[in-house]
Coordinates of C-alpha atoms in Angstrom, one line a residue:
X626 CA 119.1 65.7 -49.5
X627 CA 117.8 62.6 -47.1
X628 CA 120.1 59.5 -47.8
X629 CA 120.1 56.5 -45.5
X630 CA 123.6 55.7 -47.6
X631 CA 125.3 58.7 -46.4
X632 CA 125.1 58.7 -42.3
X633 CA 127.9 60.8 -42.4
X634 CA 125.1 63.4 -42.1
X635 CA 122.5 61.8 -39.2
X636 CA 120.8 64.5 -38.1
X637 CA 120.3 66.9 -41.1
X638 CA 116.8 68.9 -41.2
X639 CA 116.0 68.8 -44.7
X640 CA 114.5 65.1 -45.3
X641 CA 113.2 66.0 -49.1
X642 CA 113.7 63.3 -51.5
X643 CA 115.1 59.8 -50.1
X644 CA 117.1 57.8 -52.5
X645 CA 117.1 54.6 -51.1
X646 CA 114.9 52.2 -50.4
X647 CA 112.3 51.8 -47.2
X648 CA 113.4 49.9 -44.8
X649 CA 109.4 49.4 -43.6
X650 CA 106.3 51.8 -42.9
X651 CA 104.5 53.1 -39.8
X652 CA 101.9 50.4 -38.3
X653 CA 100.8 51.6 -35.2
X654 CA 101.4 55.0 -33.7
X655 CA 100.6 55.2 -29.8
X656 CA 101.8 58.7 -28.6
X657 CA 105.8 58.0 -28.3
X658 CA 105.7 54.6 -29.6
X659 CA 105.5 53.8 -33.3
X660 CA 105.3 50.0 -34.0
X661 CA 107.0 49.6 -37.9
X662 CA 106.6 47.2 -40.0
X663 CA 110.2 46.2 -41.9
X664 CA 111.1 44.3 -44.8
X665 CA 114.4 43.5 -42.5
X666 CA 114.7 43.6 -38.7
X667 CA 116.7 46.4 -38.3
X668 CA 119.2 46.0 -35.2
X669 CA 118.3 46.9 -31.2
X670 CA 119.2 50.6 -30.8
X671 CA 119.0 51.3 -34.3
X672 CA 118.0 54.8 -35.7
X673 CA 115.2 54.9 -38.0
X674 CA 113.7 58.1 -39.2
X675 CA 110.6 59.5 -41.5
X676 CA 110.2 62.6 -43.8
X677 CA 107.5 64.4 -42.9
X678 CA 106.9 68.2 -43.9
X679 CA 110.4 68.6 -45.2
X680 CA 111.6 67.6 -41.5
X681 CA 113.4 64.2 -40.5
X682 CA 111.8 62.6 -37.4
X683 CA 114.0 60.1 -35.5
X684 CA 113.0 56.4 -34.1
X685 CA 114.8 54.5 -31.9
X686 CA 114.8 50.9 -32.0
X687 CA 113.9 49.6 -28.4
X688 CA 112.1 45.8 -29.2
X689 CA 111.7 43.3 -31.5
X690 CA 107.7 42.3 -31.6
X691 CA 108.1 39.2 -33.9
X692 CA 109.8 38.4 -37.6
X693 CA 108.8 41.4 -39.1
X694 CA 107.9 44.2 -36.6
X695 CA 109.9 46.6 -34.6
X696 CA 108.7 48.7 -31.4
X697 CA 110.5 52.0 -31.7
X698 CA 110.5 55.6 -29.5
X699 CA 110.1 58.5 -31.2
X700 CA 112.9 61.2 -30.9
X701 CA 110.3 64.4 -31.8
X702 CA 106.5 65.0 -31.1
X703 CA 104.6 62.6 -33.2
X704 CA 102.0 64.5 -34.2
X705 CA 101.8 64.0 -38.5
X706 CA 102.6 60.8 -38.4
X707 CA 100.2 58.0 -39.6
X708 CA 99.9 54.9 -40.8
X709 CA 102.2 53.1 -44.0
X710 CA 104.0 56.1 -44.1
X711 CA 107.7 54.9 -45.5
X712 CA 110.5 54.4 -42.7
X713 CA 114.4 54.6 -43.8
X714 CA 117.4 53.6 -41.7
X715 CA 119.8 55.7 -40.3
X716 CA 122.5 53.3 -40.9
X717 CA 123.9 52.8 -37.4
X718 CA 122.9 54.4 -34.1
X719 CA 121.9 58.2 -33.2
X720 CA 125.2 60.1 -34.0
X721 CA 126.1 63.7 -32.7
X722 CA 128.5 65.9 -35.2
X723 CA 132.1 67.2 -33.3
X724 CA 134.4 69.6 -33.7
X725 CA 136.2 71.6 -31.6
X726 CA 133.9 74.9 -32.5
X727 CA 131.3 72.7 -30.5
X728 CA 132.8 74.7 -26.9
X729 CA 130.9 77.8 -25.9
X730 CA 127.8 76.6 -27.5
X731 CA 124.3 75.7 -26.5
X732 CA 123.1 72.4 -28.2
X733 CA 120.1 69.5 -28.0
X734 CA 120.7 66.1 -28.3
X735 CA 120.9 65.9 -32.0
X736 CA 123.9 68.6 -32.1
X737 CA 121.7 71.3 -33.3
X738 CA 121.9 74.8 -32.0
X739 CA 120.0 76.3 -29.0
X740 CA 121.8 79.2 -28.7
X741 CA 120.4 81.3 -32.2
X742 CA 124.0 80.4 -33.3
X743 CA 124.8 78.5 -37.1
X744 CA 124.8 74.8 -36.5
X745 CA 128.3 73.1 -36.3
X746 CA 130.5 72.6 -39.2
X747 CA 131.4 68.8 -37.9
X748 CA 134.7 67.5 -38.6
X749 CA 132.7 64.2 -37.9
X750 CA 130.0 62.1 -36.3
X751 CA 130.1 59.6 -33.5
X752 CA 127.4 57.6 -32.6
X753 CA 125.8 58.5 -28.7
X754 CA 125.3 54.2 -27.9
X755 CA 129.1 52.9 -28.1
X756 CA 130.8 50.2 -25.7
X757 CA 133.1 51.6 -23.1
X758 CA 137.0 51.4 -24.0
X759 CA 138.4 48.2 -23.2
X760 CA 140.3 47.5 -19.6
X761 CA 143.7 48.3 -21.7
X762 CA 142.9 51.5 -22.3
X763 CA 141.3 52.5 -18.8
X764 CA 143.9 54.8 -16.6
X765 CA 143.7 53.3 -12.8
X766 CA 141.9 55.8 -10.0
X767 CA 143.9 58.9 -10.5
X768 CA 145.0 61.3 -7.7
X769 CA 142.7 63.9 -5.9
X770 CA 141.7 66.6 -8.1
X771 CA 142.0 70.1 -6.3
X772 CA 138.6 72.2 -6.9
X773 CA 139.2 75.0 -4.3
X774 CA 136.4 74.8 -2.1
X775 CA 137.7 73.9 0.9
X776 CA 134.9 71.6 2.8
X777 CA 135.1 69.4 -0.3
X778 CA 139.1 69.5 -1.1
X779 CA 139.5 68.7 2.7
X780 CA 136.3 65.9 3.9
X781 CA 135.2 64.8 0.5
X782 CA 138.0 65.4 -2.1
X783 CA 137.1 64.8 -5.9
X784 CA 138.8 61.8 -7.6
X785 CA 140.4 63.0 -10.9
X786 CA 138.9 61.1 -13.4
X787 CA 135.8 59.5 -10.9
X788 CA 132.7 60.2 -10.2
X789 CA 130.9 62.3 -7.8
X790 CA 127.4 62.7 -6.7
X791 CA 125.8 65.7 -5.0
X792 CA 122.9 64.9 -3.5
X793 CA 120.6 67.8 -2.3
X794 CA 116.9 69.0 -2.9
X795 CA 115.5 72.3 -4.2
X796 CA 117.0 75.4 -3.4
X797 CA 120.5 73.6 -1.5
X798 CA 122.7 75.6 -3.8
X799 CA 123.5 72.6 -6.0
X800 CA 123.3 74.8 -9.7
X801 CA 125.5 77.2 -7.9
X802 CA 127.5 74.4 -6.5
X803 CA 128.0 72.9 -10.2
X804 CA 128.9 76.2 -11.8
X805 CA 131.9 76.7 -9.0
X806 CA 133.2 73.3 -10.2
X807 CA 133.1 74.6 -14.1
X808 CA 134.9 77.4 -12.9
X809 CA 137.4 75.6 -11.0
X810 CA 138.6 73.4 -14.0
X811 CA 138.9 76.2 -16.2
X812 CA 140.9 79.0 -13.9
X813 CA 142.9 75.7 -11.7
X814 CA 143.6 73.2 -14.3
X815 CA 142.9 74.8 -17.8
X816 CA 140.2 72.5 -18.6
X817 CA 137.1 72.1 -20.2
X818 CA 133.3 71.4 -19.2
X819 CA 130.5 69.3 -20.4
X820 CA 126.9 70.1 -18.7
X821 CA 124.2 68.0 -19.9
X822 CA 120.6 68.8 -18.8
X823 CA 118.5 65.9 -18.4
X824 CA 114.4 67.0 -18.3
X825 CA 115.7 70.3 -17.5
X826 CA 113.2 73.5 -16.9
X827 CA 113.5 75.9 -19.9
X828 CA 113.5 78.6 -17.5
X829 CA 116.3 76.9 -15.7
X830 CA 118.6 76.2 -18.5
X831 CA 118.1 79.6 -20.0
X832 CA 119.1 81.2 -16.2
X833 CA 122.1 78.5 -15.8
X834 CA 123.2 79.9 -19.5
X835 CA 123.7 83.2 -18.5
X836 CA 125.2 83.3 -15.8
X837 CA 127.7 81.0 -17.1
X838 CA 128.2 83.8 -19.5
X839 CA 128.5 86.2 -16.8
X840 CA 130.5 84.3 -14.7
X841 CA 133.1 84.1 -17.9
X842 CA 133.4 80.3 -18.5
X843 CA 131.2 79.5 -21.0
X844 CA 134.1 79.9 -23.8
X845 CA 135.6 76.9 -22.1
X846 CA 132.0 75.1 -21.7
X847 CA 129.7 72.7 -23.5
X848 CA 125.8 72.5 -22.6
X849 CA 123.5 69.9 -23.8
X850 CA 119.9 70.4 -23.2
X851 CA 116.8 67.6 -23.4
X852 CA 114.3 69.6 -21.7
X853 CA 111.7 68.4 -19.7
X854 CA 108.4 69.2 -22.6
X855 CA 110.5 66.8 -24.6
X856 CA 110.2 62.9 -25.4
X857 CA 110.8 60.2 -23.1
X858 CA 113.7 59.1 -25.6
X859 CA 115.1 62.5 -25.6
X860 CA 115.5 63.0 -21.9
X861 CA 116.5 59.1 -21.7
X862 CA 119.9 60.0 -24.6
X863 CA 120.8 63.5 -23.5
X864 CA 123.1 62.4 -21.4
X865 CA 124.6 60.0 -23.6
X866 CA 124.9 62.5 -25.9
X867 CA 126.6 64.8 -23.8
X868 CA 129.2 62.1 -22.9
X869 CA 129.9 61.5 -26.3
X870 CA 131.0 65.1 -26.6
X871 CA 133.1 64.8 -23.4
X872 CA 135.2 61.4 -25.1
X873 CA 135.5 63.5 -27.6
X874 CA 136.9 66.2 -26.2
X875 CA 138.7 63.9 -24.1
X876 CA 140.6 62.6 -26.8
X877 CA 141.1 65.4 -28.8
X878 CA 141.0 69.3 -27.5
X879 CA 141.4 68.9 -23.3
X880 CA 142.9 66.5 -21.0
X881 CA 141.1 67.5 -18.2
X882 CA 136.9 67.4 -18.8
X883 CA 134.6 68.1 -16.1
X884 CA 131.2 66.4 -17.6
X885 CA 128.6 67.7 -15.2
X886 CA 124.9 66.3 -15.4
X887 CA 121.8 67.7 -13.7
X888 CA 119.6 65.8 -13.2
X889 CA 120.7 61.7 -12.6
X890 CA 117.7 60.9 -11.4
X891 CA 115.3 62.1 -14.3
X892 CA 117.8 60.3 -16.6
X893 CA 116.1 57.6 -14.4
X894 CA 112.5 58.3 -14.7
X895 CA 112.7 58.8 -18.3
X896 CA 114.2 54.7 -18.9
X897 CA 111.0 54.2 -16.2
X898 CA 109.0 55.8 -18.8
X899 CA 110.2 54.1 -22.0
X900 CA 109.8 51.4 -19.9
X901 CA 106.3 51.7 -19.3
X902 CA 105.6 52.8 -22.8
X903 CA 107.7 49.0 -24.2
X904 CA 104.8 47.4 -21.9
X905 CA 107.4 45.9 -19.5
X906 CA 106.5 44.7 -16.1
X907 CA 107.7 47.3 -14.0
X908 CA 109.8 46.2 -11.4
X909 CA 110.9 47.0 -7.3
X910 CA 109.2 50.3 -6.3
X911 CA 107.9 50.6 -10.0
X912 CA 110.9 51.1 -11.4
X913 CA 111.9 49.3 -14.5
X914 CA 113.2 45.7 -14.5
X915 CA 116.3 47.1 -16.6
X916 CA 117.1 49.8 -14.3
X917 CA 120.9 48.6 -12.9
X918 CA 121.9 48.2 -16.9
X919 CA 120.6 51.1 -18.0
X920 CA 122.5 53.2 -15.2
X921 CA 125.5 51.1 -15.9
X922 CA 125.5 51.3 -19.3
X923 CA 126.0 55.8 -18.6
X924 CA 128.0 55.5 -15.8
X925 CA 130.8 53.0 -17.4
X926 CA 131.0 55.7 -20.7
X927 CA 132.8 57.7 -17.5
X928 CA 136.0 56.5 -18.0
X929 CA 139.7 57.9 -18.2
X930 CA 142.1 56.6 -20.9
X931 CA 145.4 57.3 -21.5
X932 CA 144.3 60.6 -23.6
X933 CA 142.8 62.5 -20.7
X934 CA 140.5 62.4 -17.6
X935 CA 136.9 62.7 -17.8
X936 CA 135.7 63.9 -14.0
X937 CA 131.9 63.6 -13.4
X938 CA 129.7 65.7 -10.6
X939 CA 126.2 64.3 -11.4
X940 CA 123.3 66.0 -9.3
X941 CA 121.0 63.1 -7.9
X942 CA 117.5 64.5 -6.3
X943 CA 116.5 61.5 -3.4
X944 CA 113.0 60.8 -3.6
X945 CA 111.6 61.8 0.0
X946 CA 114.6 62.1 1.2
X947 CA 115.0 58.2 1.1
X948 CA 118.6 57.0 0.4
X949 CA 117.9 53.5 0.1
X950 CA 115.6 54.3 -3.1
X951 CA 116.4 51.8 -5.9
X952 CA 117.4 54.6 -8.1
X953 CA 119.7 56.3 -5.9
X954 CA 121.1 53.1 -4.8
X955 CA 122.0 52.2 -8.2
X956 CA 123.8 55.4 -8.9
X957 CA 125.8 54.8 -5.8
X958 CA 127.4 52.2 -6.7
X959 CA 128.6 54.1 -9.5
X960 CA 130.5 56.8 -7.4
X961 CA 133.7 57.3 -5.8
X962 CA 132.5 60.4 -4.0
X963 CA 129.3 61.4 -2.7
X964 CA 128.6 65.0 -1.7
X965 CA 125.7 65.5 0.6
X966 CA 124.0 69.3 0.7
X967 CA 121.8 69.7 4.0
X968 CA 118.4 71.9 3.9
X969 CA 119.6 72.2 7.4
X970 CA 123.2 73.4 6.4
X971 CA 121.6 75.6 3.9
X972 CA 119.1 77.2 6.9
X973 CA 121.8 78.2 9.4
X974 CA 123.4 80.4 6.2
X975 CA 126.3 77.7 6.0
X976 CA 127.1 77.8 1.9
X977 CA 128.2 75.5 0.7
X978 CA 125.5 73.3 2.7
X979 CA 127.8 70.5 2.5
X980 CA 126.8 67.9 5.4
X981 CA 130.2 67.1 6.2
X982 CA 129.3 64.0 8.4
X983 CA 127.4 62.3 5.7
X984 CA 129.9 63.1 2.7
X985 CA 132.6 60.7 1.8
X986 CA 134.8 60.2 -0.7
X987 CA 137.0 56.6 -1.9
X988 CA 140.4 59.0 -1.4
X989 CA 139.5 59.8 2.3
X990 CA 142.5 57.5 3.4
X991 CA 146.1 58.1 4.8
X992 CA 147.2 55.7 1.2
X993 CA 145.9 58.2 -0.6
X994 CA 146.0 61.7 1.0
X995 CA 149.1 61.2 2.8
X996 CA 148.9 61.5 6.7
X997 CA 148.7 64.9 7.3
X998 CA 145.7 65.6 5.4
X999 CA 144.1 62.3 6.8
X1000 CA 144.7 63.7 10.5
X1001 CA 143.4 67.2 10.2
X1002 CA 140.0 65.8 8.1
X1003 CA 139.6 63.2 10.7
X1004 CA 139.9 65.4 13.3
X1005 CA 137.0 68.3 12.0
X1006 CA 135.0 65.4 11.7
X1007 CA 135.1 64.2 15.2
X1008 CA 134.8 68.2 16.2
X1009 CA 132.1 68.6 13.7
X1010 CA 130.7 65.4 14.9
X1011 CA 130.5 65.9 18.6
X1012 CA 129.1 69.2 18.1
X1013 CA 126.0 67.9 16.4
X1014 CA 125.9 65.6 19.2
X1015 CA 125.7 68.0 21.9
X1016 CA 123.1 70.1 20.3
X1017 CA 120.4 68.9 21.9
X1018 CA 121.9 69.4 25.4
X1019 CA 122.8 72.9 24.1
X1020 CA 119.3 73.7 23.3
X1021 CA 117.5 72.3 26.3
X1022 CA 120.0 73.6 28.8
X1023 CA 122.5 76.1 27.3
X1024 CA 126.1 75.6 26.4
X1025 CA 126.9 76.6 30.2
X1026 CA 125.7 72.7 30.9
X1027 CA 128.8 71.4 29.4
X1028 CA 132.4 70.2 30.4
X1029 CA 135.3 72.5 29.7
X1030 CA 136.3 70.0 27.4
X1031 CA 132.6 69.5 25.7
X1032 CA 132.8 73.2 25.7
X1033 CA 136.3 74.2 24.0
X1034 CA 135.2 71.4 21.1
X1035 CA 132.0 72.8 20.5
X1036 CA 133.5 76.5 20.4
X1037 CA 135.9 75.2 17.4
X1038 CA 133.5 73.2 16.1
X1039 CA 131.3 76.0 15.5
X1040 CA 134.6 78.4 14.3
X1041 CA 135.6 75.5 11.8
X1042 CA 131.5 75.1 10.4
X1043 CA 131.6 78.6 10.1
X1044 CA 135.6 78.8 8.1
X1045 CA 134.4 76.1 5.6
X1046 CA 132.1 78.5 4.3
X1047 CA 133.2 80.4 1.4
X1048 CA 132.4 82.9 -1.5
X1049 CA 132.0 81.8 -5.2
X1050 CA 133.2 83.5 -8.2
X1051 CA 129.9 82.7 -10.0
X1052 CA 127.8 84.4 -7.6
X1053 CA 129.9 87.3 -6.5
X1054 CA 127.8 89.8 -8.6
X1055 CA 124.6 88.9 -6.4
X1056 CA 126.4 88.2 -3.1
X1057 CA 128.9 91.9 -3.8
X1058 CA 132.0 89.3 -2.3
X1059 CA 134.8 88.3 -4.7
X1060 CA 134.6 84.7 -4.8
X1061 CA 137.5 82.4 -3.2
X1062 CA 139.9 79.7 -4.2
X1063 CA 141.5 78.1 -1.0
X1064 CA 144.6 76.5 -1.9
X1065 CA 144.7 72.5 -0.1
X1066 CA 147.8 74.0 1.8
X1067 CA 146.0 77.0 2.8
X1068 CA 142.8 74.8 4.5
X1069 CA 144.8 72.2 5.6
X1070 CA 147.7 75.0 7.8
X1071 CA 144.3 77.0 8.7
X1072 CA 142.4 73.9 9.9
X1073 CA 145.1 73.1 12.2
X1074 CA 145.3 76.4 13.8
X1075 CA 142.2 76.2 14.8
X1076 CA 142.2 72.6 16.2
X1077 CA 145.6 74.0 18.6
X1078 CA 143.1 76.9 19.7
X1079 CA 145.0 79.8 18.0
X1080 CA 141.4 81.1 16.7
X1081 CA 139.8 80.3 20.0
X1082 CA 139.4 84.3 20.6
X1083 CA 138.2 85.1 17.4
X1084 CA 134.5 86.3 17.3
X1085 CA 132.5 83.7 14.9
X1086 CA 131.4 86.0 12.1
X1087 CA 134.8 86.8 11.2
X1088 CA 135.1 83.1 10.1
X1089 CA 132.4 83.5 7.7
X1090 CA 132.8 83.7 4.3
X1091 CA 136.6 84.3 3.8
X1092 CA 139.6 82.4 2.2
X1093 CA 142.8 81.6 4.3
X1094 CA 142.2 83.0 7.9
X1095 CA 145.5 85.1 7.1
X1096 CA 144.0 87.0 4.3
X1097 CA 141.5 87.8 2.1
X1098 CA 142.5 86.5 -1.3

């Protein structure tokens, strides 16, 4: 049974016989945007919700109009709806049921199954729109969280319990990329992972499923789809949603959550469209005037407490390839490490096509890393770095035009690109090599070796695509 008293149960499909009272009826219906008409103003961010062919269809409060109307975005297709049909309230925010059973399963941002499985059995509900914990409860930026992959544990090493953003366009290897990390926190630290897909492709989420089942870690894995055929307010809460079931299992299953996102930016162009649909004025570049909140409001739910560490790797597509785009620029501000993947990287067969000159990280300092590890990254990226500068020089009139010095550099420069390559678990049964996990201590020893010259007689291929220089495990 429907009953806006019992929001213990938000989201349950059969909406038959309300027992109490409206809360208003349907005014105006214009494609996503219902304008009600309430006998109380129900609060901002409310849920509301309508019974419609024995189904529930979900509002979401977004504006007051005056004393007695609300401006709401419908969470389903609208197409039914019409005019003085009866509204009821949810009785707080859109809430998603948890339990632990929620791992290994595929799930839309209501909680209900994607995957052909039985819904949940919750052992509860929590609302998606919560503040942040308080200061007291925040842990302080933890230490470097190991992932394996050498270019990124040694140039642009993940923060445990921070953010990340991997920047990259199509076909850079940044679904490949994500699905190493997943299987990094479950085989290194014995963790779990949270991927939400924002405006995702149905053919790409059903692919990523897979082979997350083939690759073995989707016992240990949570995915959250809002796909891209769905509503504006769908694709603008998925990841909310799915961040609601990473504090959950935060708190309660796993200390260590990986909560993955793909994509940032369409997280962004779905609050652009809401936007647009609330009639605000848009605002720089067209973008919505509450653009910097709205990203705020995700990226400070990305918090480690005392209970655990949530660690986030959002995917973030740069419109043309423009880094100062008032999007991207307000997800930077969010992140303690940004992980840049190069179509150029990616042309020369260099995978992971991580740019390692334009990837940073807040850890890349002796305070943090200790001095070792500070010397040997600063010194790849000065080889790295005058490499690319004598490139053109190398091209117009061939490597023989250099120094000795010029020349030894570039030679280990091109020996060390070549060594931070490596092979991933998730794709070995494509590639036919057994994927890698570098130990720190392994990269940093093998780094230096090459840097002294001990590798200088080594033929460049057999740098490519390996582990430790001393073996092949």
């Amino acid at each position: 049974m429907c009953d806006s008293d019992h929001p213990s149960d938000p989201i349950a499909p059969a909406c038959l016989a309300p027992t109490a009272p409206a809360l208003g009826v349907i005014e105006e219906v214009h494609g996503a945007v219902i304008d009600i008409r309430c006998t109380r103003l129900p609060p901002l961010r409310q849920a509301l919700y309508v019974c419609l062919n024995d189904e529930r269809y979900h509002f979401e409060v977004h504006r007051h109009l005056d004393e007695q109307r609300v401006r709401a975005i419908a969470l389903h297709r609208t197409a039914g709806l019409k005019r003085e049909l009866s509204v009821f309230d949810a009785g707080g925010p859109l809430a998603v049921p948890v339990a632990p059973a929620c791992l290994g399963r595929l799930l839309d941002a209501f909680g209900r199954p994607l995957d052909g499985g039985p819904a949940l059995a919750p052992e509860g509900y929590r609302p998606i729109v919560v503040a942040p914990p308080p200061l007291s409860e925040a842990a302080t930026m933890g230490e470097m969280l190991p992932t394996g992959i050498k270019v990124i544990d040694l140039l642009c090493p993940f923060v445990r319990g921070g953010k990340t953003g991997l920047f990259g366009g199509a076909g850079v290897g940044k679904t490949v990329l994500i699905m190493e990390f997943m299987h990094a926190i479950v085989r290194l630290h014995q963790g779990v992972s949270v991927f939400a897909g924002v405006g995702e492709r149905i053919r790409e989420g059903h692919e990523l499923w897979h082979d997350m089942q083939d690759a073995g870690v989707m016992p240990r894995t949570l995915m959250v789809f809002g796909q891209m055929d769905e509503s504006p307010g769908v694709r603008f809460r998925i990841g909310l949603a799915a961040l609601t079931y990473a504090e959950y299992l935060r708190d309660n299953v796993a200390s260590e959550v990986l909560f993955l996102m793909d994509n940032a930016f369409r997280f962004v162009q779905a609050g652009s469209e809401i936007s647009g649909l609330l009639g605000r004025m848009p605002a720089t570049m067209g973008y919505q005037p509450t653009l910097l909140s709205e990203v705020a409001e995700l990226q400070e739910r990305i918090l480690s407490t005392r209970n655990g560490n949530i660690t986030a790797v959002e995917a973030v597509y740069v419109p043309a390839d423009d880094m100062t785009d008032p999007a991207v620029g307000a997800i930077l501000a969010h992140l303690d490490a940004t992980v840049i993947l190069s179509r150029a990287q990616a042309a020369k067969g260099i995978y992971p096509a991580v740019d390692p000159l334009a990837s940073s990280s807040a850890l890349l300092d002796r305070a943090f890393l200790g001095e070792r590890h500070y010397r040997v990254a600063q010194a790849v990226r000065e080889h790295l770095a005058r490499y690319r500068e004598l490139e053109d020089i190398i091209a117009m009139l061939g490597i023989e035009a250099l120094s000795e010095t010029d020349r030894r550099v570039v030679h280990r420069a091109r020996r060390l690109e070549r060594y931070l390559t490596q092979p991933f678990f998730v794709v070995a049964g494509h590639t036919g090599i057994a994927g890698a996990s570098v130990p720190l201590a392994v990269t940093l020893a093998d780094c230096e070796a090459f840097l002294r010259g001990d590798y200088d007689d080594w033929p460049e291929d057999q740098c490519y695509m390996r582990a430790g220089m001393e073996n092949e495990s």
